[in-house]
CSV table of C-alpha atoms in Angstrom, one decimal:
chain,number,residue,atom,x,y,z
A,276,MET,CA,-6.0,-22.9,-12.4
A,277,GLY,CA,-4.2,-19.9,-13.8
A,278,LEU,CA,-5.4,-17.4,-16.3
A,279,PHE,CA,-3.0,-18.6,-19.0
A,280,ASP,CA,-4.1,-22.2,-18.4
A,281,ARG,CA,-7.8,-21.3,-18.7
A,282,LEU,CA,-7.2,-19.2,-21.8
A,283,ARG,CA,-5.5,-22.2,-23.4
A,284,GLY,CA,-8.6,-24.2,-22.6
A,285,LYS,CA,-7.9,-25.3,-19.3
A,286,PRO,CA,17.5,16.6,22.1
A,287,ASN,CA,16.6,20.0,22.4
A,288,VAL,CA,13.2,21.2,21.5
A,289,ASP,CA,11.9,24.8,21.8
A,290,SER,CA,8.7,25.5,23.6
A,291,GLN,CA,6.9,26.7,20.5
A,292,ASP,CA,7.1,23.3,18.9
A,293,VAL,CA,6.6,21.0,21.8
A,294,PRO,CA,3.8,21.6,24.3
A,295,PRO,CA,3.7,20.1,27.8
A,296,ALA,CA,4.1,16.3,27.8
A,297,ALA,CA,1.0,14.4,26.9
A,298,THR,CA,-0.5,11.7,29.2
A,299,GLN,CA,-1.0,8.1,28.5
A,300,ALA,CA,-4.4,7.4,26.8
A,301,ASP,CA,-7.0,5.5,28.7
A,302,ALA,CA,-7.3,2.0,27.0
A,303,SER,CA,-11.0,1.7,28.1
A,304,ASP,CA,-12.2,4.4,25.8
A,305,ALA,CA,-15.8,4.0,24.6
A,306,GLU,CA,-14.7,3.5,21.0
A,307,ALA,CA,-12.7,0.4,21.8
A,308,GLN,CA,-15.1,-1.7,19.7
A,309,GLN,CA,-13.3,-0.4,16.6
A,310,ALA,CA,-10.1,-2.0,17.7
A,311,PRO,CA,-9.2,-5.5,16.5
A,312,ALA,CA,-11.8,-8.0,17.5
A,313,ASP,CA,-9.6,-11.0,18.0
A,314,ALA,CA,-7.2,-10.2,20.9
A,315,GLY,CA,-5.5,-13.6,20.8
A,316,PRO,CA,-1.7,-13.9,20.4
A,317,VAL,CA,-0.1,-13.1,17.0
A,318,SER,CA,1.1,-16.0,15.0
A,319,ALA,CA,4.8,-16.1,14.4
A,320,ALA,CA,4.7,-18.9,11.8
A,321,GLU,CA,5.7,-18.0,8.3
A,322,PRO,CA,7.5,-14.6,7.8
A,323,ALA,CA,5.4,-12.2,5.9
A,324,ASP,CA,7.9,-11.9,3.0
A,325,ALA,CA,8.4,-15.6,2.5
A,326,PRO,CA,8.2,-16.0,-1.3
A,327,LYS,CA,5.7,-18.9,-1.6
A,328,GLY,CA,3.4,-17.5,1.1
A,329,VAL,CA,3.4,-14.0,-0.5
A,330,LEU,CA,2.6,-15.4,-4.0
A,331,ALA,CA,-0.2,-17.4,-2.7
A,332,ARG,CA,-1.7,-14.5,-0.8
A,333,LEU,CA,-1.2,-12.2,-3.7
A,334,ARG,CA,-3.1,-14.6,-5.9
A,335,GLN,CA,-5.9,-14.6,-3.3
A,336,GLY,CA,-5.8,-10.9,-3.0
A,337,LEU,CA,-6.0,-10.4,-6.7
A,338,ARG,CA,-8.6,-13.1,-7.2
A,339,ARG,CA,-11.4,-10.7,-8.2
A,340,THR,CA,-9.2,-9.0,-10.9
A,341,SER,CA,-7.8,-12.2,-12.2
A,342,GLN,CA,-11.2,-13.7,-12.6
A,343,LEU,CA,-12.4,-10.6,-14.4
A,344,LEU,CA,-9.5,-10.8,-16.8
A,345,ASN,CA,-10.0,-14.5,-17.2
A,346,THR,CA,-13.6,-14.2,-18.2
A,347,ASP,CA,-13.4,-11.1,-20.3
A,348,ILE,CA,-10.2,-11.7,-22.2
A,349,ARG,CA,-11.3,-15.3,-22.9
A,350,ASP,CA,-14.4,-13.9,-24.5
A,351,LEU,CA,-12.3,-11.9,-26.9
A,352,PHE,CA,-11.2,-15.3,-28.4
A,353,LYS,CA,-14.3,-17.3,-29.0
A,354,GLN,CA,-12.5,-19.0,-31.9
A,355,ASP,CA,-8.9,-20.3,-32.0
A,356,GLY,CA,-7.5,-16.9,-33.2
A,357,ARG,CA,-8.7,-13.4,-33.8
A,358,LEU,CA,-7.8,-10.6,-36.1
A,359,VAL,CA,-6.3,-7.6,-34.3
A,360,ASP,CA,-8.3,-4.7,-35.6
A,361,ASP,CA,-9.8,-1.5,-34.1
A,362,ASP,CA,-12.7,-3.4,-32.6
A,363,PHE,CA,-10.4,-5.9,-30.9
A,364,VAL,CA,-8.1,-3.3,-29.3
A,365,ASP,CA,-11.1,-1.2,-28.2
A,366,GLU,CA,-12.5,-4.3,-26.4
A,367,LEU,CA,-9.2,-5.0,-24.8
A,368,PHE,CA,-8.9,-1.4,-23.6
A,369,ALA,CA,-12.3,-1.6,-22.0
A,370,ILE,CA,-11.4,-4.9,-20.2
A,371,LEU,CA,-8.2,-3.4,-18.8
A,372,VAL,CA,-9.9,-0.2,-17.6
A,373,ARG,CA,-12.4,-2.4,-15.6
A,374,THR,CA,-9.4,-3.7,-13.5
A,375,ASP,CA,-9.1,-0.1,-12.1
A,376,MET,CA,-5.8,0.5,-13.8
A,377,GLY,CA,-7.2,3.6,-15.4
A,378,THR,CA,-7.2,4.9,-19.0
A,379,GLY,CA,-3.6,5.9,-19.1
A,380,PRO,CA,-1.9,2.5,-18.5
A,381,ALA,CA,-4.8,0.7,-20.4
A,382,GLY,CA,-4.2,3.0,-23.3
A,383,GLN,CA,-0.5,2.3,-23.4
A,384,ILE,CA,-1.1,-1.4,-23.4
A,385,ARG,CA,-3.8,-1.1,-26.1
A,386,ASP,CA,-1.5,1.0,-28.3
A,387,GLN,CA,1.4,-1.5,-28.0
A,388,VAL,CA,-0.8,-4.5,-28.8
A,389,ARG,CA,-2.1,-2.5,-31.9
A,390,THR,CA,1.4,-1.7,-33.0
A,391,GLU,CA,2.7,-5.2,-32.4
A,392,PHE,CA,-0.2,-7.3,-33.9
A,393,ARG,CA,-2.3,-5.0,-36.1
A,394,GLY,CA,-3.7,-6.9,-39.1
A,395,ARG,CA,-2.6,-10.3,-37.8
A,396,VAL,CA,-4.6,-13.2,-36.5
A,397,VAL,CA,-3.3,-13.8,-33.0
A,398,ARG,CA,-3.9,-16.4,-30.3
A,399,MET,CA,-4.7,-15.6,-26.7
A,400,ASP,CA,-1.2,-16.5,-25.5
A,401,ASP,CA,0.3,-13.9,-27.9
A,402,VAL,CA,-1.7,-11.1,-26.5
A,403,LEU,CA,-1.4,-12.2,-22.9
A,404,HIS,CA,2.4,-12.3,-23.2
A,405,SER,CA,2.4,-8.8,-24.6
A,406,VAL,CA,0.2,-7.5,-21.8
A,407,LYS,CA,2.3,-9.2,-19.1
A,408,VAL,CA,5.6,-7.8,-20.5
A,409,GLN,CA,4.1,-4.3,-20.6
A,410,LEU,CA,2.6,-4.5,-17.1
A,411,LYS,CA,6.0,-5.5,-15.7
A,412,GLN,CA,7.5,-2.5,-17.4
A,413,LEU,CA,4.9,-0.2,-15.9
A,414,MET,CA,5.4,-1.8,-12.5
A,415,ALA,CA,9.2,-1.7,-12.6
A,416,GLN,CA,10.7,0.0,-9.5
A,417,ASP,CA,13.8,-0.3,-7.4
A,418,GLU,CA,13.1,-3.1,-4.9
A,419,THR,CA,14.2,-0.9,-2.0
A,420,PRO,CA,13.4,-1.9,1.5
A,421,LEU,CA,13.0,0.7,4.2
A,422,ASN,CA,15.7,3.4,4.5
A,423,LEU,CA,17.0,2.4,7.8
A,424,ALA,CA,19.2,4.7,9.9
A,425,ALA,CA,22.8,3.6,10.5
A,426,ASN,CA,23.0,4.7,14.2
A,427,ASP,CA,20.0,6.6,15.5
A,428,PRO,CA,16.5,5.0,15.5
A,429,THR,CA,14.8,4.9,12.1
A,430,ILE,CA,11.8,7.3,12.3
A,431,ILE,CA,8.9,6.5,10.0
A,432,MET,CA,5.9,8.8,9.6
A,433,VAL,CA,2.7,7.2,8.2
A,434,VAL,CA,0.0,9.3,6.5
A,435,GLY,CA,-3.3,8.6,4.8
A,436,VAL,CA,-7.0,9.5,4.8
A,437,ASN,CA,-9.3,8.1,7.5
A,438,GLY,CA,-10.6,4.7,6.6
A,439,SER,CA,-7.7,3.8,4.4
A,440,GLY,CA,-6.4,1.2,6.7
A,441,LYS,CA,-3.7,3.4,8.1
A,442,THR,CA,-3.8,2.3,11.8
A,443,THR,CA,-3.9,-1.4,11.0
A,444,SER,CA,-1.1,-1.0,8.4
A,445,ILE,CA,1.0,0.6,11.1
A,446,ALA,CA,0.4,-2.4,13.4
A,447,LYS,CA,1.3,-4.8,10.6
A,448,LEU,CA,4.5,-2.9,9.8
A,449,ALA,CA,5.4,-2.9,13.5
A,450,HIS,CA,4.8,-6.6,13.7
A,451,PHE,CA,6.8,-7.2,10.5
A,452,LEU,CA,9.8,-5.2,11.9
A,453,LYS,CA,9.5,-6.8,15.4
A,454,SER,CA,9.6,-10.2,13.8
A,455,GLN,CA,13.0,-9.2,12.4
A,456,GLY,CA,14.3,-8.6,15.9
A,457,LYS,CA,13.9,-4.9,16.0
A,458,GLY,CA,12.7,-2.9,18.9
A,459,VAL,CA,9.7,-0.7,17.9
A,460,VAL,CA,8.0,2.3,19.5
A,461,LEU,CA,4.7,3.6,18.2
A,462,ALA,CA,3.5,7.2,18.4
A,463,ALA,CA,-0.3,7.5,18.4
A,464,ALA,CA,-0.2,11.1,17.1
A,465,ASP,CA,-3.6,11.1,15.4
A,466,THR,CA,-4.8,12.7,18.5
A,467,PHE,CA,-7.9,14.2,17.0
A,468,ARG,CA,-9.5,10.8,16.5
A,469,ALA,CA,-9.9,8.9,19.7
A,470,ALA,CA,-10.7,5.6,18.0
A,471,ALA,CA,-7.4,5.7,16.2
A,472,VAL,CA,-5.5,6.0,19.5
A,473,GLU,CA,-7.6,3.3,21.1
A,474,GLN,CA,-7.1,0.9,18.2
A,475,LEU,CA,-3.4,1.4,17.9
A,476,THR,CA,-3.1,0.9,21.7
A,477,ILE,CA,-4.7,-2.5,21.5
A,478,TRP,CA,-2.6,-3.5,18.5
A,479,ALA,CA,0.5,-2.5,20.4
A,480,GLN,CA,-0.5,-4.7,23.3
A,481,ARG,CA,-1.2,-7.6,21.0
A,482,ILE,CA,2.0,-7.5,19.1
A,483,GLY,CA,4.2,-6.6,22.1
A,484,VAL,CA,5.6,-3.2,21.2
A,485,SER,CA,5.7,0.1,23.1
A,486,ILE,CA,3.3,2.9,22.4
A,487,VAL,CA,3.2,6.6,23.4
A,488,THR,CA,-0.2,8.3,23.4
A,489,GLY,CA,-1.8,11.6,24.4
A,490,PRO,CA,-5.2,12.8,25.5
A,491,SER,CA,-7.8,13.5,22.8
A,492,GLY,CA,-7.0,16.7,20.9
A,493,SER,CA,-3.5,17.2,22.3
A,494,ASP,CA,-0.7,18.4,20.1
A,495,PRO,CA,0.5,15.5,17.8
A,496,ALA,CA,4.1,16.9,17.9
A,497,SER,CA,4.3,16.4,21.6
A,498,VAL,CA,3.3,12.7,21.2
A,499,ALA,CA,5.9,12.3,18.4
A,500,HIS,CA,8.6,14.0,20.4
A,501,ARG,CA,8.0,11.7,23.4
A,502,ALA,CA,7.9,8.6,21.3
A,503,VAL,CA,11.3,9.5,19.6
A,504,ALA,CA,12.7,10.3,23.0
A,505,GLN,CA,11.6,6.9,24.3
A,506,ALA,CA,13.2,5.2,21.3
A,507,LEU,CA,16.4,7.0,21.9
A,508,GLU,CA,16.4,6.2,25.6
A,509,THR,CA,15.5,2.5,25.3
A,510,GLY,CA,17.7,1.8,22.2
A,511,ALA,CA,14.7,0.8,20.0
A,512,GLU,CA,15.6,0.7,16.4
A,513,ILE,CA,12.3,1.9,15.0
A,514,CYS,CA,9.8,4.6,15.8
A,515,ILE,CA,6.6,4.7,13.8
A,516,ILE,CA,4.5,7.9,14.0
A,517,ASP,CA,0.8,7.8,13.1
A,518,THR,CA,-0.6,11.2,11.9
A,519,ALA,CA,-3.9,12.8,11.4
A,520,GLY,CA,-6.2,11.3,8.7
A,521,ARG,CA,-8.2,14.5,8.2
A,522,LEU,CA,-7.9,18.2,9.0
A,523,GLN,CA,-10.1,21.1,8.0
A,524,THR,CA,-7.8,22.5,5.4
A,525,GLN,CA,-4.8,21.4,3.4
A,526,ALA,CA,-2.8,24.3,5.1
A,527,ASN,CA,-3.6,22.8,8.6
A,528,LEU,CA,-2.4,19.4,7.5
A,529,MET,CA,0.8,20.8,6.1
A,530,ASN,CA,1.4,22.9,9.2
A,531,GLN,CA,0.9,19.9,11.5
A,532,LEU,CA,3.2,17.6,9.5
A,533,ALA,CA,5.8,20.3,9.3
A,534,LYS,CA,5.7,20.8,13.0
A,535,ILE,CA,6.2,17.1,13.6
A,536,ARG,CA,9.1,17.2,11.3
A,537,ARG,CA,10.7,20.1,13.1
A,538,VAL,CA,10.4,18.4,16.4
A,539,ILE,CA,11.8,15.0,15.5
A,540,THR,CA,14.6,16.5,13.4
A,541,LYS,CA,15.9,18.3,16.5
A,542,GLN,CA,16.1,14.8,18.1
A,543,VAL,CA,17.3,12.8,15.1
A,544,PRO,CA,18.7,15.2,12.4
A,545,GLU,CA,17.9,12.9,9.4
A,546,ALA,CA,14.4,12.1,10.5
A,547,PRO,CA,12.0,11.2,9.2
A,548,HIS,CA,13.8,8.5,7.3
A,549,GLU,CA,10.6,7.3,5.6
A,550,VAL,CA,7.1,8.9,5.1
A,551,LEU,CA,4.8,6.1,4.0
A,552,LEU,CA,1.4,6.8,2.4
A,553,VAL,CA,-1.3,4.3,3.1
A,554,LEU,CA,-3.8,3.8,0.2
A,555,ASP,CA,-6.9,1.7,0.2
A,556,ALA,CA,-6.9,-0.7,-2.7
A,557,THR,CA,-10.7,-1.1,-2.5
A,558,ALA,CA,-11.2,2.6,-3.1
A,559,GLY,CA,-10.0,2.5,-6.7
A,560,GLN,CA,-9.6,5.8,-8.5
A,561,ASN,CA,-11.5,7.7,-5.7
A,562,GLY,CA,-8.8,6.6,-3.2
A,563,ILE,CA,-6.1,7.9,-5.5
A,564,SER,CA,-7.7,11.3,-5.7
A,565,GLN,CA,-8.3,11.6,-2.0
A,566,ALA,CA,-4.7,10.7,-1.2
A,567,LYS,CA,-3.0,13.2,-3.6
A,568,GLY,CA,-3.2,15.9,-1.0
A,569,PHE,CA,-1.4,13.8,1.6
A,570,SER,CA,1.3,12.8,-0.8
A,571,GLU,CA,2.0,16.5,-1.7
A,572,ALA,CA,1.8,17.7,1.9
A,573,ALA,CA,3.9,15.0,3.5
A,574,GLY,CA,6.7,14.5,1.1
A,575,CYS,CA,6.1,10.8,0.9
A,576,THR,CA,8.8,8.3,0.1
A,577,GLY,CA,6.8,5.1,-0.4
A,578,ILE,CA,3.3,3.5,-0.4
A,579,ILE,CA,1.6,0.8,1.7
A,580,LEU,CA,-1.3,-0.6,-0.4
A,581,ALA,CA,-3.8,-1.7,2.2
A,582,LYS,CA,-6.8,-4.1,1.8
A,583,LEU,CA,-5.6,-6.1,-1.1
A,584,ASP,CA,-7.7,-8.9,0.2
A,585,GLY,CA,-9.8,-10.2,-2.7
A,586,THR,CA,-12.4,-7.4,-2.7
A,587,ALA,CA,-10.2,-4.9,-4.4
A,588,LYS,CA,-9.5,-4.5,-8.1
A,589,GLY,CA,-5.7,-5.0,-8.1
A,590,GLY,CA,-5.1,-2.9,-11.2
A,591,VAL,CA,-5.2,0.2,-9.1
A,592,VAL,CA,-1.6,-0.4,-8.2
A,593,ILE,CA,-0.6,0.5,-11.7
A,594,PRO,CA,-1.9,4.1,-11.8
A,595,ILE,CA,-0.7,4.5,-8.2
A,596,ARG,CA,2.9,3.9,-9.5
A,597,GLN,CA,2.4,6.3,-12.4
A,598,GLN,CA,0.6,9.1,-10.6
A,599,PHE,CA,2.5,9.3,-7.4
A,600,HIS,CA,5.9,8.3,-8.8
A,601,LEU,CA,6.5,6.5,-5.5
A,602,PRO,CA,7.6,2.9,-4.9
A,603,VAL,CA,4.9,0.6,-3.4
A,604,LYS,CA,6.9,-0.8,-0.5
A,605,TYR,CA,4.3,-3.1,1.2
A,606,VAL,CA,0.9,-4.6,0.5
A,607,GLY,CA,-1.7,-5.5,3.1
A,608,LEU,CA,-3.1,-9.0,2.3
A,609,GLY,CA,-5.6,-9.6,5.1
A,610,GLU,CA,-6.7,-8.5,8.5
A,611,LYS,CA,-4.1,-10.3,10.7
A,612,ALA,CA,-0.9,-8.7,12.0
A,613,GLU,CA,1.2,-10.9,9.8
A,614,ASP,CA,-0.7,-10.1,6.7
A,615,LEU,CA,1.8,-7.6,5.3
A,616,ALA,CA,4.3,-8.4,2.5
A,617,LEU,CA,7.1,-6.6,0.7
A,618,PHE,CA,5.9,-5.6,-2.7
A,619,GLU,CA,7.6,-6.9,-5.8
A,620,GLY,CA,6.3,-5.7,-9.2
A,621,GLY,CA,7.1,-8.8,-11.1
A,622,ARG,CA,5.5,-11.1,-8.5
A,623,PHE,CA,2.5,-8.9,-8.5
A,624,VAL,CA,2.0,-9.1,-12.3
A,625,ASP,CA,2.5,-12.9,-12.2
A,626,ALA,CA,-0.2,-13.2,-9.6
A,627,LEU,CA,-2.5,-10.8,-11.5
A,628,LEU,CA,-2.3,-12.7,-14.8
A,629,ASP,CA,-1.5,-16.3,-13.8
A,630,GLY,CA,-4.3,-16.4,-11.2
A,631,ASP,CA,-4.8,-19.2,-8.7
């Protein structure tokens, strides 16, 4: 039953940038337990962006937030109608903030409801319609897919803090693109975290894509260079580069990302074609703060919102759009390789407010 129903009652690279070639990582590393537990074959049933499947999974992923709105907004209307006064809009504001959308967007919606209905007795549907319209305006973005290269392989760098779901999101994106018939090469360039290399290696084996790795602590630019070279040599259409999730200083992070850019640009002049920032939907406002440095250092072009699986407060997508001024390109809706969907703002708002 949806929220509305319930509320109604119911290449040439110089030696400075590229060190000696890295070696293939040993897949029997001791931290392999952090890799995917189920090593069975990946289902190729429904495409991740099939409209009905996505809407159902979005509703599941937004269940917690939808239930919160369902209960709290319904409590604003214990009678058939209610006068829109200061108390009402203050209560509405508090409810919206609890969805993790933050005080900025919640304040905008509150102010519009006050302007539109102040002094009037309104029904639930009136307010909900206004909230829905405003949320769709806040979430409006160009529905742009990935910026794919015309001739050379498309190079995608992926950044994000450790624990954000970055490695798994890369695997999901690789599976998503492979299901569209594209050849994919992964670069495990987060070489300072052995578990990340191990996990990505096992994912690559599961979904059937190539991967280039290097020994622990080796230069990430070398791994990136070798992966792009392999994509060029084999004719793969996509090369996805994992990057470090944490470095000691912001300067170190920027220097490392800049070095990777220099290396791959010498191989593919327009690279990287995309720099995707992975954000953890369950981290709320804290996740946004942690990710700001990555966004600034990496020159991000889009966002993958990970872990929107029912435990997150889905309202966090709204301040992400406002604070980062970046399109949300994909959402992760579960733990399986196929649990990645193209993001559409209107569909997201429908799932958020209509519920399940």
